Amino acid sequence: MYHNATVPRYSFISDLTNAQQCVATFSSPHNFIVGEIVSFRVTPAFGMSQINNLEGTIVAQDTYTITVDIDTSSFFPFTL
């Protein structure tokens, strides 16, 4: 696991999937890397309140998304 020395950092979430490994999509390119531990802050107004304050390890990433090892398959859907 990788703890980034520049924490706290943040990116604005535009989507979260309901899946065994959650995919978070951001509104702009991010600088997170595989192996880094991230936590989520989602207000109840956007649904998926169950993910709020959970930590997960990034298992995959590209320019606008990260995949984390958090099972969100039974969480409320994320909405904007």
JSON list of N, CA and C in Angstrom, two decimals:
[
{"chain": "A", "resi": 1, "resn": "MET", "atom": "N", "xyz": [0.83, -1.18, 0.00]},
{"chain": "A", "resi": 1, "resn": "MET", "atom": "CA", "xyz": [0.00, 0.00, 0.00]},
{"chain": "A", "resi": 1, "resn": "MET", "atom": "C", "xyz": [0.87, 1.24, 0.00]},
{"chain": "A", "resi": 2, "resn": "TYR", "atom": "N", "xyz": [0.37, 2.27, -0.60]},
{"chain": "A", "resi": 2, "resn": "TYR", "atom": "CA", "xyz": [1.13, 3.49, -0.76]},
{"chain": "A", "resi": 2, "resn": "TYR", "atom": "C", "xyz": [0.38, 4.65, -0.13]},
{"chain": "A", "resi": 3, "resn": "HIS", "atom": "N", "xyz": [0.99, 5.31, 0.81]},
{"chain": "A", "resi": 3, "resn": "HIS", "atom": "CA", "xyz": [0.42, 6.52, 1.42]},
{"chain": "A", "resi": 3, "resn": "HIS", "atom": "C", "xyz": [1.15, 7.71, 0.82]},
{"chain": "A", "resi": 4, "resn": "ASN", "atom": "N", "xyz": [0.42, 8.56, 0.11]},
{"chain": "A", "resi": 4, "resn": "ASN", "atom": "CA", "xyz": [1.03, 9.71, -0.54]},
{"chain": "A", "resi": 4, "resn": "ASN", "atom": "C", "xyz": [1.38, 10.76, 0.50]},
{"chain": "A", "resi": 5, "resn": "ALA", "atom": "N", "xyz": [2.57, 11.31, 0.41]},
{"chain": "A", "resi": 5, "resn": "ALA", "atom": "CA", "xyz": [3.04, 12.30, 1.38]},
{"chain": "A", "resi": 5, "resn": "ALA", "atom": "C", "xyz": [2.38, 13.65, 1.21]},
{"chain": "A", "resi": 6, "resn": "THR", "atom": "N", "xyz": [1.64, 13.86, 0.14]},
{"chain": "A", "resi": 6, "resn": "THR", "atom": "CA", "xyz": [1.02, 15.16, -0.10]},
{"chain": "A", "resi": 6, "resn": "THR", "atom": "C", "xyz": [-0.44, 15.20, 0.31]},
{"chain": "A", "resi": 7, "resn": "VAL", "atom": "N", "xyz": [-0.86, 14.30, 1.15]},
{"chain": "A", "resi": 7, "resn": "VAL", "atom": "CA", "xyz": [-2.25, 14.30, 1.60]},
{"chain": "A", "resi": 7, "resn": "VAL", "atom": "C", "xyz": [-2.51, 15.49, 2.50]},
{"chain": "A", "resi": 8, "resn": "PRO", "atom": "N", "xyz": [-3.67, 16.05, 2.60]},
{"chain": "A", "resi": 8, "resn": "PRO", "atom": "CA", "xyz": [-4.83, 15.60, 1.82]},
{"chain": "A", "resi": 8, "resn": "PRO", "atom": "C", "xyz": [-4.85, 16.21, 0.42]},
{"chain": "A", "resi": 9, "resn": "ARG", "atom": "N", "xyz": [-5.26, 15.38, -0.53]},
{"chain": "A", "resi": 9, "resn": "ARG", "atom": "CA", "xyz": [-5.53, 15.82, -1.90]},
{"chain": "A", "resi": 9, "resn": "ARG", "atom": "C", "xyz": [-6.96, 15.47, -2.19]},
{"chain": "A", "resi": 10, "resn": "TYR", "atom": "N", "xyz": [-7.53, 16.09, -3.19]},
{"chain": "A", "resi": 10, "resn": "TYR", "atom": "CA", "xyz": [-8.90, 15.75, -3.53]},
{"chain": "A", "resi": 10, "resn": "TYR", "atom": "C", "xyz": [-9.15, 15.96, -5.02]},
{"chain": "A", "resi": 11, "resn": "SER", "atom": "N", "xyz": [-10.16, 15.27, -5.50]},
{"chain": "A", "resi": 11, "resn": "SER", "atom": "CA", "xyz": [-10.68, 15.43, -6.86]},
{"chain": "A", "resi": 11, "resn": "SER", "atom": "C", "xyz": [-12.19, 15.35, -6.75]},
{"chain": "A", "resi": 12, "resn": "PHE", "atom": "N", "xyz": [-12.88, 16.08, -7.59]},
{"chain": "A", "resi": 12, "resn": "PHE", "atom": "CA", "xyz": [-14.34, 16.08, -7.56]},
{"chain": "A", "resi": 12, "resn": "PHE", "atom": "C", "xyz": [-14.89, 14.89, -8.32]},
{"chain": "A", "resi": 13, "resn": "ILE", "atom": "N", "xyz": [-15.74, 14.13, -7.65]},
{"chain": "A", "resi": 13, "resn": "ILE", "atom": "CA", "xyz": [-16.31, 12.90, -8.22]},
{"chain": "A", "resi": 13, "resn": "ILE", "atom": "C", "xyz": [-17.52, 13.26, -9.08]},
{"chain": "A", "resi": 14, "resn": "SER", "atom": "N", "xyz": [-17.57, 12.67, -10.30]},
{"chain": "A", "resi": 14, "resn": "SER", "atom": "CA", "xyz": [-18.74, 12.85, -11.15]},
{"chain": "A", "resi": 14, "resn": "SER", "atom": "C", "xyz": [-19.57, 11.58, -11.25]},
{"chain": "A", "resi": 15, "resn": "ASP", "atom": "N", "xyz": [-18.99, 10.43, -10.84]},
{"chain": "A", "resi": 15, "resn": "ASP", "atom": "CA", "xyz": [-19.75, 9.18, -10.85]},
{"chain": "A", "resi": 15, "resn": "ASP", "atom": "C", "xyz": [-19.05, 8.14, -9.98]},
{"chain": "A", "resi": 16, "resn": "LEU", "atom": "N", "xyz": [-19.84, 7.29, -9.36]},
{"chain": "A", "resi": 16, "resn": "LEU", "atom": "CA", "xyz": [-19.37, 6.11, -8.61]},
{"chain": "A", "resi": 16, "resn": "LEU", "atom": "C", "xyz": [-20.22, 4.94, -9.04]},
{"chain": "A", "resi": 17, "resn": "THR", "atom": "N", "xyz": [-19.60, 3.80, -9.34]},
{"chain": "A", "resi": 17, "resn": "THR", "atom": "CA", "xyz": [-20.36, 2.64, -9.78]},
{"chain": "A", "resi": 17, "resn": "THR", "atom": "C", "xyz": [-20.77, 1.77, -8.60]},
{"chain": "A", "resi": 18, "resn": "ASN", "atom": "N", "xyz": [-21.86, 1.05, -8.80]},
{"chain": "A", "resi": 18, "resn": "ASN", "atom": "CA", "xyz": [-22.26, 0.01, -7.87]},
{"chain": "A", "resi": 18, "resn": "ASN", "atom": "C", "xyz": [-21.67, -1.29, -8.38]},
{"chain": "A", "resi": 19, "resn": "ALA", "atom": "N", "xyz": [-20.57, -1.74, -7.78]},
{"chain": "A", "resi": 19, "resn": "ALA", "atom": "CA", "xyz": [-19.85, -2.91, -8.27]},
{"chain": "A", "resi": 19, "resn": "ALA", "atom": "C", "xyz": [-19.02, -3.53, -7.15]},
{"chain": "A", "resi": 20, "resn": "GLN", "atom": "N", "xyz": [-18.52, -4.74, -7.38]},
{"chain": "A", "resi": 20, "resn": "GLN", "atom": "CA", "xyz": [-17.66, -5.38, -6.39]},
{"chain": "A", "resi": 20, "resn": "GLN", "atom": "C", "xyz": [-16.37, -4.59, -6.19]},
{"chain": "A", "resi": 21, "resn": "GLN", "atom": "N", "xyz": [-15.90, -3.93, -7.23]},
{"chain": "A", "resi": 21, "resn": "GLN", "atom": "CA", "xyz": [-14.79, -2.98, -7.13]},
{"chain": "A", "resi": 21, "resn": "GLN", "atom": "C", "xyz": [-15.29, -1.67, -7.72]},
{"chain": "A", "resi": 22, "resn": "CYS", "atom": "N", "xyz": [-15.46, -0.69, -6.87]},
{"chain": "A", "resi": 22, "resn": "CYS", "atom": "CA", "xyz": [-16.05, 0.58, -7.27]},
{"chain": "A", "resi": 22, "resn": "CYS", "atom": "C", "xyz": [-15.13, 1.35, -8.21]},
{"chain": "A", "resi": 23, "resn": "VAL", "atom": "N", "xyz": [-15.72, 1.91, -9.26]},
{"chain": "A", "resi": 23, "resn": "VAL", "atom": "CA", "xyz": [-15.00, 2.80, -10.16]},
{"chain": "A", "resi": 23, "resn": "VAL", "atom": "C", "xyz": [-15.47, 4.22, -9.89]},
{"chain": "A", "resi": 24, "resn": "ALA", "atom": "N", "xyz": [-14.53, 5.07, -9.53]},
{"chain": "A", "resi": 24, "resn": "ALA", "atom": "CA", "xyz": [-14.82, 6.49, -9.31]},
{"chain": "A", "resi": 24, "resn": "ALA", "atom": "C", "xyz": [-14.36, 7.27, -10.53]},
{"chain": "A", "resi": 25, "resn": "THR", "atom": "N", "xyz": [-15.26, 8.07, -11.09]},
{"chain": "A", "resi": 25, "resn": "THR", "atom": "CA", "xyz": [-14.94, 8.92, -12.22]},
{"chain": "A", "resi": 25, "resn": "THR", "atom": "C", "xyz": [-14.86, 10.35, -11.72]},
{"chain": "A", "resi": 26, "resn": "PHE", "atom": "N", "xyz": [-13.83, 11.07, -12.15]},
{"chain": "A", "resi": 26, "resn": "PHE", "atom": "CA", "xyz": [-13.62, 12.45, -11.70]},
{"chain": "A", "resi": 26, "resn": "PHE", "atom": "C", "xyz": [-13.91, 13.43, -12.83]},
{"chain": "A", "resi": 27, "resn": "SER", "atom": "N", "xyz": [-14.22, 14.66, -12.47]},
{"chain": "A", "resi": 27, "resn": "SER", "atom": "CA", "xyz": [-14.58, 15.69, -13.44]},
{"chain": "A", "resi": 27, "resn": "SER", "atom": "C", "xyz": [-13.37, 16.25, -14.18]},
{"chain": "A", "resi": 28, "resn": "SER", "atom": "N", "xyz": [-12.18, 15.97, -13.71]},
{"chain": "A", "resi": 28, "resn": "SER", "atom": "CA", "xyz": [-10.95, 16.42, -14.38]},
{"chain": "A", "resi": 28, "resn": "SER", "atom": "C", "xyz": [-9.87, 15.37, -14.13]},
{"chain": "A", "resi": 29, "resn": "PRO", "atom": "N", "xyz": [-8.78, 15.41, -14.89]},
{"chain": "A", "resi": 29, "resn": "PRO", "atom": "CA", "xyz": [-7.72, 14.42, -14.68]},
{"chain": "A", "resi": 29, "resn": "PRO", "atom": "C", "xyz": [-7.22, 14.45, -13.23]},
{"chain": "A", "resi": 30, "resn": "HIS", "atom": "N", "xyz": [-6.90, 13.27, -12.71]},
{"chain": "A", "resi": 30, "resn": "HIS", "atom": "CA", "xyz": [-6.43, 13.15, -11.33]},
{"chain": "A", "resi": 30, "resn": "HIS", "atom": "C", "xyz": [-4.96, 12.74, -11.33]},
{"chain": "A", "resi": 31, "resn": "ASN", "atom": "N", "xyz": [-4.35, 12.70, -10.16]},
{"chain": "A", "resi": 31, "resn": "ASN", "atom": "CA", "xyz": [-2.95, 12.24, -10.07]},
{"chain": "A", "resi": 31, "resn": "ASN", "atom": "C", "xyz": [-2.79, 11.10, -9.06]},
{"chain": "A", "resi": 32, "resn": "PHE", "atom": "N", "xyz": [-3.86, 10.32, -8.86]},
{"chain": "A", "resi": 32, "resn": "PHE", "atom": "CA", "xyz": [-3.78, 9.16, -7.99]},
{"chain": "A", "resi": 32, "resn": "PHE", "atom": "C", "xyz": [-3.06, 8.03, -8.72]},
{"chain": "A", "resi": 33, "resn": "ILE", "atom": "N", "xyz": [-2.45, 7.10, -7.96]},
{"chain": "A", "resi": 33, "resn": "ILE", "atom": "CA", "xyz": [-1.70, 5.99, -8.55]},
{"chain": "A", "resi": 33, "resn": "ILE", "atom": "C", "xyz": [-2.14, 4.66, -7.95]},
{"chain": "A", "resi": 34, "resn": "VAL", "atom": "N", "xyz": [-1.92, 3.58, -8.70]},
{"chain": "A", "resi": 34, "resn": "VAL", "atom": "CA", "xyz": [-2.24, 2.24, -8.22]},
{"chain": "A", "resi": 34, "resn": "VAL", "atom": "C", "xyz": [-1.44, 1.96, -6.95]},
{"chain": "A", "resi": 35, "resn": "GLY", "atom": "N", "xyz": [-2.12, 1.39, -5.96]},
{"chain": "A", "resi": 35, "resn": "GLY", "atom": "CA", "xyz": [-1.50, 1.07, -4.68]},
{"chain": "A", "resi": 35, "resn": "GLY", "atom": "C", "xyz": [-1.75, 2.13, -3.62]},
{"chain": "A", "resi": 36, "resn": "GLU", "atom": "N", "xyz": [-2.17, 3.31, -4.03]},
{"chain": "A", "resi": 36, "resn": "GLU", "atom": "CA", "xyz": [-2.43, 4.40, -3.08]},
{"chain": "A", "resi": 36, "resn": "GLU", "atom": "C", "xyz": [-3.75, 4.15, -2.35]},
{"chain": "A", "resi": 37, "resn": "ILE", "atom": "N", "xyz": [-3.80, 4.52, -1.09]},
{"chain": "A", "resi": 37, "resn": "ILE", "atom": "CA", "xyz": [-5.02, 4.41, -0.30]},
{"chain": "A", "resi": 37, "resn": "ILE", "atom": "C", "xyz": [-5.76, 5.73, -0.37]},
{"chain": "A", "resi": 38, "resn": "VAL", "atom": "N", "xyz": [-7.06, 5.64, -0.71]},
{"chain": "A", "resi": 38, "resn": "VAL", "atom": "CA", "xyz": [-7.89, 6.84, -0.81]},
{"chain": "A", "resi": 38, "resn": "VAL", "atom": "C", "xyz": [-9.11, 6.68, 0.09]},
{"chain": "A", "resi": 39, "resn": "SER", "atom": "N", "xyz": [-9.69, 7.80, 0.48]},
{"chain": "A", "resi": 39, "resn": "SER", "atom": "CA", "xyz": [-10.95, 7.77, 1.22]},
{"chain": "A", "resi": 39, "resn": "SER", "atom": "C", "xyz": [-11.92, 8.70, 0.51]},
{"chain": "A", "resi": 40, "resn": "PHE", "atom": "N", "xyz": [-13.19, 8.50, 0.77]},
{"chain": "A", "resi": 40, "resn": "PHE", "atom": "CA", "xyz": [-14.24, 9.21, 0.05]},
{"chain": "A", "resi": 40, "resn": "PHE", "atom": "C", "xyz": [-15.05, 10.09, 0.99]},
{"chain": "A", "resi": 41, "resn": "ARG", "atom": "N", "xyz": [-15.47, 11.23, 0.47]},
{"chain": "A", "resi": 41, "resn": "ARG", "atom": "CA", "xyz": [-16.38, 12.14, 1.17]},
{"chain": "A", "resi": 41, "resn": "ARG", "atom": "C", "xyz": [-17.54, 12.40, 0.22]},
{"chain": "A", "resi": 42, "resn": "VAL", "atom": "N", "xyz": [-18.68, 11.82, 0.53]},
{"chain": "A", "resi": 42, "resn": "VAL", "atom": "CA", "xyz": [-19.87, 11.98, -0.30]},
{"chain": "A", "resi": 42, "resn": "VAL", "atom": "C", "xyz": [-21.01, 12.40, 0.61]},
{"chain": "A", "resi": 43, "resn": "THR", "atom": "N", "xyz": [-21.59, 13.55, 0.35]},
{"chain": "A", "resi": 43, "resn": "THR", "atom": "CA", "xyz": [-22.70, 14.03, 1.16]},
{"chain": "A", "resi": 43, "resn": "THR", "atom": "C", "xyz": [-23.97, 13.26, 0.79]},
{"chain": "A", "resi": 44, "resn": "PRO", "atom": "N", "xyz": [-24.92, 13.13, 1.71]},
{"chain": "A", "resi": 44, "resn": "PRO", "atom": "CA", "xyz": [-26.15, 12.38, 1.43]},
{"chain": "A", "resi": 44, "resn": "PRO", "atom": "C", "xyz": [-26.92, 12.89, 0.21]},
{"chain": "A", "resi": 45, "resn": "ALA", "atom": "N", "xyz": [-26.76, 14.13, -0.15]},
{"chain": "A", "resi": 45, "resn": "ALA", "atom": "CA", "xyz": [-27.47, 14.68, -1.31]},
{"chain": "A", "resi": 45, "resn": "ALA", "atom": "C", "xyz": [-27.10, 13.97, -2.61]},
{"chain": "A", "resi": 46, "resn": "PHE", "atom": "N", "xyz": [-25.92, 13.33, -2.65]},
{"chain": "A", "resi": 46, "resn": "PHE", "atom": "CA", "xyz": [-25.45, 12.66, -3.86]},
{"chain": "A", "resi": 46, "resn": "PHE", "atom": "C", "xyz": [-25.65, 11.15, -3.80]},
{"chain": "A", "resi": 47, "resn": "GLY", "atom": "N", "xyz": [-26.39, 10.65, -2.82]},
{"chain": "A", "resi": 47, "resn": "GLY", "atom": "CA", "xyz": [-26.60, 9.21, -2.70]},
{"chain": "A", "resi": 47, "resn": "GLY", "atom": "C", "xyz": [-25.32, 8.53, -2.25]},
{"chain": "A", "resi": 48, "resn": "MET", "atom": "N", "xyz": [-25.29, 7.22, -2.31]},
{"chain": "A", "resi": 48, "resn": "MET", "atom": "CA", "xyz": [-24.15, 6.40, -1.92]},
{"chain": "A", "resi": 48, "resn": "MET", "atom": "C", "xyz": [-23.47, 6.90, -0.64]},
{"chain": "A", "resi": 49, "resn": "SER", "atom": "N", "xyz": [-24.27, 7.26, 0.33]},
{"chain": "A", "resi": 49, "resn": "SER", "atom": "CA", "xyz": [-23.72, 7.77, 1.59]},
{"chain": "A", "resi": 49, "resn": "SER", "atom": "C", "xyz": [-22.92, 6.70, 2.33]},
{"chain": "A", "resi": 50, "resn": "GLN", "atom": "N", "xyz": [-23.12, 5.42, 2.01]},
{"chain": "A", "resi": 50, "resn": "GLN", "atom": "CA", "xyz": [-22.40, 4.34, 2.68]},
{"chain": "A", "resi": 50, "resn": "GLN", "atom": "C", "xyz": [-20.89, 4.39, 2.41]},
{"chain": "A", "resi": 51, "resn": "ILE", "atom": "N", "xyz": [-20.47, 5.02, 1.33]},
{"chain": "A", "resi": 51, "resn": "ILE", "atom": "CA", "xyz": [-19.04, 5.07, 1.01]},
{"chain": "A", "resi": 51, "resn": "ILE", "atom": "C", "xyz": [-18.35, 6.21, 1.77]},
{"chain": "A", "resi": 52, "resn": "ASN", "atom": "N", "xyz": [-19.12, 7.11, 2.34]},
{"chain": "A", "resi": 52, "resn": "ASN", "atom": "CA", "xyz": [-18.53, 8.26, 3.03]},
{"chain": "A", "resi": 52, "resn": "ASN", "atom": "C", "xyz": [-17.57, 7.80, 4.13]},
{"chain": "A", "resi": 53, "resn": "ASN", "atom": "N", "xyz": [-16.35, 8.30, 4.09]},
{"chain": "A", "resi": 53, "resn": "ASN", "atom": "CA", "xyz": [-15.27, 8.03, 5.04]},
{"chain": "A", "resi": 53, "resn": "ASN", "atom": "C", "xyz": [-14.66, 6.63, 4.93]},
{"chain": "A", "resi": 54, "resn": "LEU", "atom": "N", "xyz": [-15.07, 5.81, 3.94]},
{"chain": "A", "resi": 54, "resn": "LEU", "atom": "CA", "xyz": [-14.42, 4.52, 3.75]},
{"chain": "A", "resi": 54, "resn": "LEU", "atom": "C", "xyz": [-13.08, 4.71, 3.04]},
{"chain": "A", "resi": 55, "resn": "GLU", "atom": "N", "xyz": [-12.13, 3.82, 3.34]},
{"chain": "A", "resi": 55, "resn": "GLU", "atom": "CA", "xyz": [-10.83, 3.82, 2.67]},
{"chain": "A", "resi": 55, "resn": "GLU", "atom": "C", "xyz": [-10.72, 2.60, 1.79]},
{"chain": "A", "resi": 56, "resn": "GLY", "atom": "N", "xyz": [-10.08, 2.77, 0.65]},
{"chain": "A", "resi": 56, "resn": "GLY", "atom": "CA", "xyz": [-9.83, 1.65, -0.25]},
{"chain": "A", "resi": 56, "resn": "GLY", "atom": "C", "xyz": [-8.50, 1.85, -0.95]},
{"chain": "A", "resi": 57, "resn": "THR", "atom": "N", "xyz": [-7.97, 0.75, -1.47]},
{"chain": "A", "resi": 57, "resn": "THR", "atom": "CA", "xyz": [-6.72, 0.79, -2.22]},
{"chain": "A", "resi": 57, "resn": "THR", "atom": "C", "xyz": [-7.04, 0.84, -3.70]},
{"chain": "A", "resi": 58, "resn": "ILE", "atom": "N", "xyz": [-6.35, 1.71, -4.42]},
{"chain": "A", "resi": 58, "resn": "ILE", "atom": "CA", "xyz": [-6.53, 1.81, -5.87]},
{"chain": "A", "resi": 58, "resn": "ILE", "atom": "C", "xyz": [-5.90, 0.58, -6.53]},
{"chain": "A", "resi": 59, "resn": "VAL", "atom": "N", "xyz": [-6.72, -0.13, -7.34]},
{"chain": "A", "resi": 59, "resn": "VAL", "atom": "CA", "xyz": [-6.24, -1.33, -8.03]},
{"chain": "A", "resi": 59, "resn": "VAL", "atom": "C", "xyz": [-6.07, -1.10, -9.52]},
{"chain": "A", "resi": 60, "resn": "ALA", "atom": "N", "xyz": [-6.63, -0.02, -10.05]},
{"chain": "A", "resi": 60, "resn": "ALA", "atom": "CA", "xyz": [-6.47, 0.35, -11.47]},
{"chain": "A", "resi": 60, "resn": "ALA", "atom": "C", "xyz": [-6.79, 1.83, -11.59]},
{"chain": "A", "resi": 61, "resn": "GLN", "atom": "N", "xyz": [-6.24, 2.44, -12.65]},
{"chain": "A", "resi": 61, "resn": "GLN", "atom": "CA", "xyz": [-6.51, 3.86, -12.87]},
{"chain": "A", "resi": 61, "resn": "GLN", "atom": "C", "xyz": [-6.27, 4.22, -14.32]},
{"chain": "A", "resi": 62, "resn": "ASP", "atom": "N", "xyz": [-6.92, 5.29, -14.76]},
{"chain": "A", "resi": 62, "resn": "ASP", "atom": "CA", "xyz": [-6.59, 5.94, -16.02]},
{"chain": "A", "resi": 62, "resn": "ASP", "atom": "C", "xyz": [-6.76, 7.44, -15.80]},
{"chain": "A", "resi": 63, "resn": "THR", "atom": "N", "xyz": [-6.82, 8.21, -16.83]},
{"chain": "A", "resi": 63, "resn": "THR", "atom": "CA", "xyz": [-6.81, 9.67, -16.70]},
{"chain": "A", "resi": 63, "resn": "THR", "atom": "C", "xyz": [-7.93, 10.22, -15.83]},
{"chain": "A", "resi": 64, "resn": "TYR", "atom": "N", "xyz": [-9.15, 9.69, -15.97]},
{"chain": "A", "resi": 64, "resn": "TYR", "atom": "CA", "xyz": [-10.30, 10.23, -15.26]},
{"chain": "A", "resi": 64, "resn": "TYR", "atom": "C", "xyz": [-10.91, 9.29, -14.23]},
{"chain": "A", "resi": 65, "resn": "THR", "atom": "N", "xyz": [-10.40, 8.06, -14.11]},
{"chain": "A", "resi": 65, "resn": "THR", "atom": "CA", "xyz": [-11.03, 7.10, -13.19]},
{"chain": "A", "resi": 65, "resn": "THR", "atom": "C", "xyz": [-10.00, 6.39, -12.33]},
{"chain": "A", "resi": 66, "resn": "ILE", "atom": "N", "xyz": [-10.51, 5.90, -11.20]},
{"chain": "A", "resi": 66, "resn": "ILE", "atom": "CA", "xyz": [-9.76, 4.95, -10.38]},
{"chain": "A", "resi": 66, "resn": "ILE", "atom": "C", "xyz": [-10.71, 3.81, -10.02]},
{"chain": "A", "resi": 67, "resn": "THR", "atom": "N", "xyz": [-10.17, 2.62, -9.88]},
{"chain": "A", "resi": 67, "resn": "THR", "atom": "CA", "xyz": [-10.92, 1.48, -9.39]},
{"chain": "A", "resi": 67, "resn": "THR", "atom": "C", "xyz": [-10.36, 1.14, -8.02]},
{"chain": "A", "resi": 68, "resn": "VAL", "atom": "N", "xyz": [-11.25, 1.02, -7.02]},
{"chain": "A", "resi": 68, "resn": "VAL", "atom": "CA", "xyz": [-10.81, 0.74, -5.66]},
{"chain": "A", "resi": 68, "resn": "VAL", "atom": "C", "xyz": [-11.43, -0.56, -5.16]},
{"chain": "A", "resi": 69, "resn": "ASP", "atom": "N", "xyz": [-10.79, -1.15, -4.18]},
{"chain": "A", "resi": 69, "resn": "ASP", "atom": "CA", "xyz": [-11.23, -2.44, -3.64]},
{"chain": "A", "resi": 69, "resn": "ASP", "atom": "C", "xyz": [-12.31, -2.26, -2.57]},
{"chain": "A", "resi": 70, "resn": "ILE", "atom": "N", "xyz": [-13.34, -1.51, -2.91]},
{"chain": "A", "resi": 70, "resn": "ILE", "atom": "CA", "xyz": [-14.50, -1.32, -2.04]},
{"chain": "A", "resi": 70, "resn": "ILE", "atom": "C", "xyz": [-15.72, -1.88, -2.77]},
{"chain": "A", "resi": 71, "resn": "ASP", "atom": "N", "xyz": [-16.42, -2.82, -2.14]},
{"chain": "A", "resi": 71, "resn": "ASP", "atom": "CA", "xyz": [-17.62, -3.41, -2.74]},
{"chain": "A", "resi": 71, "resn": "ASP", "atom": "C", "xyz": [-18.81, -2.48, -2.49]},
{"chain": "A", "resi": 72, "resn": "THR", "atom": "N", "xyz": [-19.26, -1.82, -3.55]},
{"chain": "A", "resi": 72, "resn": "THR", "atom": "CA", "xyz": [-20.39, -0.89, -3.45]},
{"chain": "A", "resi": 72, "resn": "THR", "atom": "C", "xyz": [-21.65, -1.47, -4.08]},
{"chain": "A", "resi": 73, "resn": "SER", "atom": "N", "xyz": [-21.65, -2.77, -4.37]},
{"chain": "A", "resi": 73, "resn": "SER", "atom": "CA", "xyz": [-22.76, -3.38, -5.09]},
{"chain": "A", "resi": 73, "resn": "SER", "atom": "C", "xyz": [-24.09, -3.27, -4.35]},
{"chain": "A", "resi": 74, "resn": "SER", "atom": "N", "xyz": [-24.09, -3.14, -3.04]},
{"chain": "A", "resi": 74, "resn": "SER", "atom": "CA", "xyz": [-25.34, -3.01, -2.29]},
{"chain": "A", "resi": 74, "resn": "SER", "atom": "C", "xyz": [-25.57, -1.59, -1.77]},
{"chain": "A", "resi": 75, "resn": "PHE", "atom": "N", "xyz": [-24.75, -0.65, -2.18]},
{"chain": "A", "resi": 75, "resn": "PHE", "atom": "CA", "xyz": [-24.89, 0.75, -1.74]},
{"chain": "A", "resi": 75, "resn": "PHE", "atom": "C", "xyz": [-25.97, 1.47, -2.55]},
{"chain": "A", "resi": 76, "resn": "PHE", "atom": "N", "xyz": [-26.46, 2.58, -2.01]},
{"chain": "A", "resi": 76, "resn": "PHE", "atom": "CA", "xyz": [-27.38, 3.44, -2.77]},
{"chain": "A", "resi": 76, "resn": "PHE", "atom": "C", "xyz": [-26.67, 3.93, -4.03]},
{"chain": "A", "resi": 77, "resn": "PRO", "atom": "N", "xyz": [-27.37, 4.14, -5.12]},
{"chain": "A", "resi": 77, "resn": "PRO", "atom": "CA", "xyz": [-26.72, 4.67, -6.33]},
{"chain": "A", "resi": 77, "resn": "PRO", "atom": "C", "xyz": [-26.20, 6.10, -6.09]},
{"chain": "A", "resi": 78, "resn": "PHE", "atom": "N", "xyz": [-25.12, 6.43, -6.78]},
{"chain": "A", "resi": 78, "resn": "PHE", "atom": "CA", "xyz": [-24.58, 7.79, -6.75]},
{"chain": "A", "resi": 78, "resn": "PHE", "atom": "C", "xyz": [-25.36, 8.62, -7.77]},
{"chain": "A", "resi": 79, "resn": "THR", "atom": "N", "xyz": [-25.74, 9.82, -7.39]},
{"chain": "A", "resi": 79, "resn": "THR", "atom": "CA", "xyz": [-26.44, 10.73, -8.29]},
{"chain": "A", "resi": 79, "resn": "THR", "atom": "C", "xyz": [-25.89, 12.13, -8.15]},
{"chain": "A", "resi": 80, "resn": "LEU", "atom": "N", "xyz": [-25.86, 12.84, -9.25]},
{"chain": "A", "resi": 80, "resn": "LEU", "atom": "CA", "xyz": [-25.44, 14.26, -9.22]},
{"chain": "A", "resi": 80, "resn": "LEU", "atom": "C", "xyz": [-26.63, 15.16, -9.22]}
]
